[in-house]
Coordinates of C-alpha atoms and ligand atoms in Angstrom, one line a residue:
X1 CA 33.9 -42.1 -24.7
X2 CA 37.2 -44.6 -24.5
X3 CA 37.7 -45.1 -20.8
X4 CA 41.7 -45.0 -21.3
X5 CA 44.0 -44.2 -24.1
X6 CA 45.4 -46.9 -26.1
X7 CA 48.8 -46.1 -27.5
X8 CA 50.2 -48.1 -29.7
X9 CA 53.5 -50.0 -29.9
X10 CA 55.5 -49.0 -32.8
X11 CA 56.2 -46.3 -35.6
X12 CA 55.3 -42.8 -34.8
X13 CA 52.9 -43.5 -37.6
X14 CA 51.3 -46.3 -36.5
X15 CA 50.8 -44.1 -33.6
X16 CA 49.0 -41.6 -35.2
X17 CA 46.8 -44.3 -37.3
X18 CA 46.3 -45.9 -33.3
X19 CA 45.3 -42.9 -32.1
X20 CA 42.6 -40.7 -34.9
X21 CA 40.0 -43.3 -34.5
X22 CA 40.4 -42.9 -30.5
X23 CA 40.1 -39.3 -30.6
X24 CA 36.9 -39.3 -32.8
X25 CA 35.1 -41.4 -30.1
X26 CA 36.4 -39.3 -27.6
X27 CA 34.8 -36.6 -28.6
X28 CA 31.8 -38.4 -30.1
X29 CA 28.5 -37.4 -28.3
X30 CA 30.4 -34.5 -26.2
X31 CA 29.7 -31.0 -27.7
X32 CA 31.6 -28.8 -25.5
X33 CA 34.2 -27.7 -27.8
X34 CA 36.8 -26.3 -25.4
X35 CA 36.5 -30.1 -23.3
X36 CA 37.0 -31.8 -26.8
X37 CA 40.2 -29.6 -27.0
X38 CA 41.4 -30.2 -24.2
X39 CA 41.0 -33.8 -24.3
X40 CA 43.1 -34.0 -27.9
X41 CA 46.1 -32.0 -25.9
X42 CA 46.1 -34.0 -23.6
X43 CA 45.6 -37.5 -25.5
X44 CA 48.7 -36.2 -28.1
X45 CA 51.1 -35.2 -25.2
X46 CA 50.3 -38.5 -23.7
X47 CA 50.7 -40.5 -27.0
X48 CA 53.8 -38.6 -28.1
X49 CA 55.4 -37.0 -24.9
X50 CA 56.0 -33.9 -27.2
X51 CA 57.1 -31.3 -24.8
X52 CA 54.2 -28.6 -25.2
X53 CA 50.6 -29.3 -27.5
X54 CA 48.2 -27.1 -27.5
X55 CA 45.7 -24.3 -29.2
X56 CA 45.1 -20.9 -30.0
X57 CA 42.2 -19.5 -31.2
X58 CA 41.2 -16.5 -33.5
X59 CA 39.7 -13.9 -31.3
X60 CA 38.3 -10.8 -33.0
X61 CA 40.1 -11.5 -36.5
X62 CA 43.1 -9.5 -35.0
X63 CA 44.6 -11.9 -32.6
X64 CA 45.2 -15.4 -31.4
X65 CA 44.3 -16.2 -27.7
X66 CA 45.7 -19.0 -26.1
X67 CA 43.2 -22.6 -25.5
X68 CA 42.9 -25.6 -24.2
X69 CA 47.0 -27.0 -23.7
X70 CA 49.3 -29.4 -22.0
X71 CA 52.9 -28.2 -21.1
X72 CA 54.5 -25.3 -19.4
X73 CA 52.7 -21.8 -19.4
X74 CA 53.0 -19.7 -22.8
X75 CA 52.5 -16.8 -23.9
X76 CA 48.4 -15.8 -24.1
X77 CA 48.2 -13.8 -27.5
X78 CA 49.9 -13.6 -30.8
X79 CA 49.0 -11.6 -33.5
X80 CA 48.1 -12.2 -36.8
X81 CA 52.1 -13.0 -38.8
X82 CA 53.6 -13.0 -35.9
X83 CA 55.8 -16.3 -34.7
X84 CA 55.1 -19.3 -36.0
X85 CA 51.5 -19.6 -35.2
X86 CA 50.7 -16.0 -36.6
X87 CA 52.6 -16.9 -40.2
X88 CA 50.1 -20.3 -39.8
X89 CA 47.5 -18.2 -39.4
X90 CA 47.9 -15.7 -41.9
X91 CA 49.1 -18.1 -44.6
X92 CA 46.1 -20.9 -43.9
X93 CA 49.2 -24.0 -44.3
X94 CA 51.1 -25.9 -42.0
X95 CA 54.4 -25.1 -40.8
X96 CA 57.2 -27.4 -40.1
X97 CA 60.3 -25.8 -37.9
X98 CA 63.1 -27.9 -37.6
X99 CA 64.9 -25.5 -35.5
X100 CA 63.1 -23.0 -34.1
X101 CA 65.8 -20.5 -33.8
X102 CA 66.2 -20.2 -37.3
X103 CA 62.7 -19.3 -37.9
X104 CA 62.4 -15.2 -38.0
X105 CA 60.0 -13.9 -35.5
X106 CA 59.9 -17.2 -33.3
X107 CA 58.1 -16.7 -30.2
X108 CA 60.0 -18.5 -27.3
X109 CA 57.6 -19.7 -24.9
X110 CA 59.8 -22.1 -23.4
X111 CA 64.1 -22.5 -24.1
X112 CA 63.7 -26.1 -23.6
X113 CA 61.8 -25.8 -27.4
X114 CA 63.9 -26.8 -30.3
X115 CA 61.4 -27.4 -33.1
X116 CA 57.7 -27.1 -33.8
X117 CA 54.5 -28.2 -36.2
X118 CA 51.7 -25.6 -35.9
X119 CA 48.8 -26.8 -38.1
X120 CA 45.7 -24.4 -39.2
X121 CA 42.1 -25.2 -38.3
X122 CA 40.0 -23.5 -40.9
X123 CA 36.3 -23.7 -40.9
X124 CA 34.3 -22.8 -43.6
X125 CA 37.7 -22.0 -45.5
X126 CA 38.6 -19.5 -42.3
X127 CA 41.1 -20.1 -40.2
X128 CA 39.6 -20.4 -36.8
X129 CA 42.3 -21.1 -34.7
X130 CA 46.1 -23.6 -34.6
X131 CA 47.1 -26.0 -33.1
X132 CA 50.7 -26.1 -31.7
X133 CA 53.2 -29.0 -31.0
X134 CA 56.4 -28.3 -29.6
X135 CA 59.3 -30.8 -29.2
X136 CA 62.5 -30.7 -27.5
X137 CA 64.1 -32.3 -29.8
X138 CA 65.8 -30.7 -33.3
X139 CA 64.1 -31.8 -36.4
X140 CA 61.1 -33.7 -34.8
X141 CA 58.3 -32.5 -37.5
X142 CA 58.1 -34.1 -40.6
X143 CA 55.3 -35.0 -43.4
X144 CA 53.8 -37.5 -41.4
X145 CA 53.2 -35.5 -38.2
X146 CA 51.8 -32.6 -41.1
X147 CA 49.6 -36.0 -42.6
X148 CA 47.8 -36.7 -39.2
X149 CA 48.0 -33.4 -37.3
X150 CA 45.8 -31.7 -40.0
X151 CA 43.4 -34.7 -39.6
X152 CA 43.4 -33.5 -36.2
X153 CA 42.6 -30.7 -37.3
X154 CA 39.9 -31.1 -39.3
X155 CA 37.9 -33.3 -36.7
X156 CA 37.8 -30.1 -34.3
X157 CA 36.6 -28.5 -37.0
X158 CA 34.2 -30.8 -37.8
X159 CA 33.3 -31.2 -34.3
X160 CA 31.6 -27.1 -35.0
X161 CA 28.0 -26.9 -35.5
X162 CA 27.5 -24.8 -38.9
Ligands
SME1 N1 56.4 -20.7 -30.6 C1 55.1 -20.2 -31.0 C2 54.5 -19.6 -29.8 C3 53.6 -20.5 -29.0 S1 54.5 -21.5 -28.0 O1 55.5 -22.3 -28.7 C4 53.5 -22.5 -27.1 C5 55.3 -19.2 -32.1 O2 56.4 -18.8 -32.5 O3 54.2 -18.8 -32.6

């Protein structure tokens, strides 16, 4: 495991290209999934500063319980549609909200949130859980966050033993 996090200087894309590699060998050789998740919170907030990152996984096929996160408390469980990480959820595709209050059904955890990327993590074409980035800033998200984030993504799910 890297001893420290190196971010590097420059694009928010370079940042991202910085950091994948980084968080493969963080989780290289651990197998506690819920440590692994944890870790890639913490390593994006701390790459980023986005305001909240964090994941919610598919309990019971009925509901989204709240994981491994770094930010202000937020709400524990969010049903399947509902908000932005229930439509993620129930569509299996990435959502991009410039500005959270104009997306129906938002789910305020925190006012200080103005826009938010939730990406699916499917296994085994299911979704399993999301993963949630919140900024305080309008109009944060765009194709390149979308690009990387589902890496993200798909090296937690990766990281699951069939
Ligand atoms: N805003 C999300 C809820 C989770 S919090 O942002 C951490 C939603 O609408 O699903």
């Amino acid at each position: 495991m890297a001893e420290e996090l190196q971010i590097a200087a420059g694009s928010r894309k370079e940042v991202y290209q910085s950091l994948i590699p980084q968080l493969k060998a963080l989780i290289e050789g651990e197998d506690d999934f819920i440590a692994n998740c944890a870790n890639i919170a913490a390593a994006l907030r701390q790459s980023f500063n986005f305001w909240w990152v964090g994941f919610y996984f598919v309990k019971n096929q009925e509901e989204l319980v709240l994981g491994p996160f770094q930010g202000d408390i937020a709400c524990t469980r969010i049903k399947i549609g509902k908000g932005v990480c229930g439509t993620t959820w129930e569509k299996n595709e990435t959502i991009i909200v410039d500005d959270v209050e104009t997306f129906p059904g938002h789910i305020a955890c925190s006012s200080a949130s103005k826009s938010e990327i939730v990406v699916p993590i499917v296994k085994e074409g299911v979704v399993i859980g999301v993963l949630d980035v919140d900024s305080d800033k309008l109009a944060d998200f765009n194709e390149v966050d979308k690009i990387y984030l589902e890496q993200v993504a798909l090296i937690i799910a990766d990281s699951i033993r069939s």
